[in-house]
Amino acid sequence: MKTMNDLENLIKERGYNLLSFSAYIDVPQTTIYNLFRRNKDIENTSFRVYRAIAEGLDMTSDELYRWMHS
């Protein structure tokens, strides 16, 4: 099972940092900060944010879920 650090590394592999990624997916910086820096569980975030992260990574929500659980 992947961690939020793994997800952050994937975002970085795609050429973003958390600040630029939040702008790219149109999610407030504070939401992204809370999710990644306060050890929140991505599966407990709103579906809108989850879907935005997935789409920002060129994945479907299901693909992101499977990746997180691989």
mmCIF file of C-alpha atoms in Angstrom:
data_model
loop_
_atom_site.group_PDB
_atom_site.id
_atom_site.type_symbol
_atom_site.label_atom_id
_atom_site.label_comp_id
_atom_site.label_asym_id
_atom_site.label_seq_id
_atom_site.Cartn_x
_atom_site.Cartn_y
_atom_site.Cartn_z
ATOM 1 C CA MET A 1 0.000 0.000 0.000
ATOM 2 C CA LYS A 2 1.347 3.405 -0.995
ATOM 3 C CA THR A 3 1.717 6.369 1.349
ATOM 4 C CA MET A 4 1.161 10.080 0.862
ATOM 5 C CA ASN A 5 4.937 10.376 0.401
ATOM 6 C CA ASP A 6 4.686 7.986 -2.536
ATOM 7 C CA LEU A 7 1.907 10.090 -4.018
ATOM 8 C CA GLU A 8 3.949 13.261 -3.535
ATOM 9 C CA ASN A 9 6.879 11.585 -5.304
ATOM 10 C CA LEU A 10 4.590 10.664 -8.211
ATOM 11 C CA ILE A 11 3.470 14.286 -8.447
ATOM 12 C CA LYS A 12 7.120 15.373 -8.489
ATOM 13 C CA GLU A 13 7.902 12.807 -11.204
ATOM 14 C CA ARG A 14 5.221 14.490 -13.289
ATOM 15 C CA GLY A 15 7.086 17.791 -12.942
ATOM 16 C CA TYR A 16 5.124 19.509 -10.182
ATOM 17 C CA ASN A 17 5.696 20.510 -6.613
ATOM 18 C CA LEU A 18 2.693 20.626 -4.283
ATOM 19 C CA LEU A 19 2.188 24.357 -4.842
ATOM 20 C CA SER A 20 2.211 24.164 -8.629
ATOM 21 C CA PHE A 21 0.123 20.981 -8.585
ATOM 22 C CA SER A 22 -2.564 22.617 -6.448
ATOM 23 C CA ALA A 23 -2.769 25.464 -8.979
ATOM 24 C CA TYR A 24 -2.824 23.001 -11.891
ATOM 25 C CA ILE A 25 -5.727 20.997 -10.460
ATOM 26 C CA ASP A 26 -7.509 24.081 -9.096
ATOM 27 C CA VAL A 27 -7.562 22.921 -5.479
ATOM 28 C CA PRO A 28 -6.697 25.403 -2.718
ATOM 29 C CA GLN A 29 -3.130 25.242 -1.479
ATOM 30 C CA THR A 30 -4.346 24.830 2.091
ATOM 31 C CA THR A 31 -6.308 21.723 1.124
ATOM 32 C CA ILE A 32 -3.261 20.166 -0.508
ATOM 33 C CA TYR A 33 -1.038 21.227 2.398
ATOM 34 C CA ASN A 34 -3.393 19.661 4.932
ATOM 35 C CA LEU A 35 -3.650 16.477 2.921
ATOM 36 C CA PHE A 36 0.087 15.986 2.464
ATOM 37 C CA ARG A 37 1.651 17.640 5.493
ATOM 38 C CA ARG A 38 -0.787 16.730 8.219
ATOM 39 C CA ASN A 39 -0.804 13.036 7.324
ATOM 40 C CA LYS A 40 -4.389 12.986 6.184
ATOM 41 C CA ASP A 41 -5.691 9.911 4.413
ATOM 42 C CA ILE A 42 -6.448 10.627 0.762
ATOM 43 C CA GLU A 43 -9.427 8.297 0.895
ATOM 44 C CA ASN A 44 -11.027 10.529 3.528
ATOM 45 C CA THR A 45 -10.812 13.648 1.394
ATOM 46 C CA SER A 46 -13.735 14.890 -0.646
ATOM 47 C CA PHE A 47 -14.441 13.135 -3.912
ATOM 48 C CA ARG A 48 -13.930 16.413 -5.786
ATOM 49 C CA VAL A 49 -10.367 16.729 -4.462
ATOM 50 C CA TYR A 50 -9.653 13.018 -4.990
ATOM 51 C CA ARG A 51 -10.886 13.209 -8.580
ATOM 52 C CA ALA A 52 -8.916 16.416 -9.224
ATOM 53 C CA ILE A 53 -5.721 14.748 -8.006
ATOM 54 C CA ALA A 54 -6.376 11.691 -10.160
ATOM 55 C CA GLU A 55 -7.143 13.754 -13.253
ATOM 56 C CA GLY A 56 -4.095 15.936 -12.606
ATOM 57 C CA LEU A 57 -2.033 12.749 -12.757
ATOM 58 C CA ASP A 58 -3.801 11.608 -15.951
ATOM 59 C CA MET A 59 -5.571 8.824 -14.083
ATOM 60 C CA THR A 60 -9.143 7.935 -13.368
ATOM 61 C CA SER A 61 -10.274 7.810 -9.755
ATOM 62 C CA ASP A 62 -10.240 4.010 -9.974
ATOM 63 C CA GLU A 63 -6.705 3.959 -11.360
ATOM 64 C CA LEU A 64 -5.488 6.198 -8.535
ATOM 65 C CA TYR A 65 -7.206 3.934 -6.006
ATOM 66 C CA ARG A 66 -5.569 0.838 -7.498
ATOM 67 C CA TRP A 67 -2.171 2.586 -7.605
ATOM 68 C CA MET A 68 -2.492 3.629 -3.950
ATOM 69 C CA HIS A 69 -3.313 0.032 -2.978
ATOM 70 C CA SER A 70 -0.628 -1.697 -5.033
#
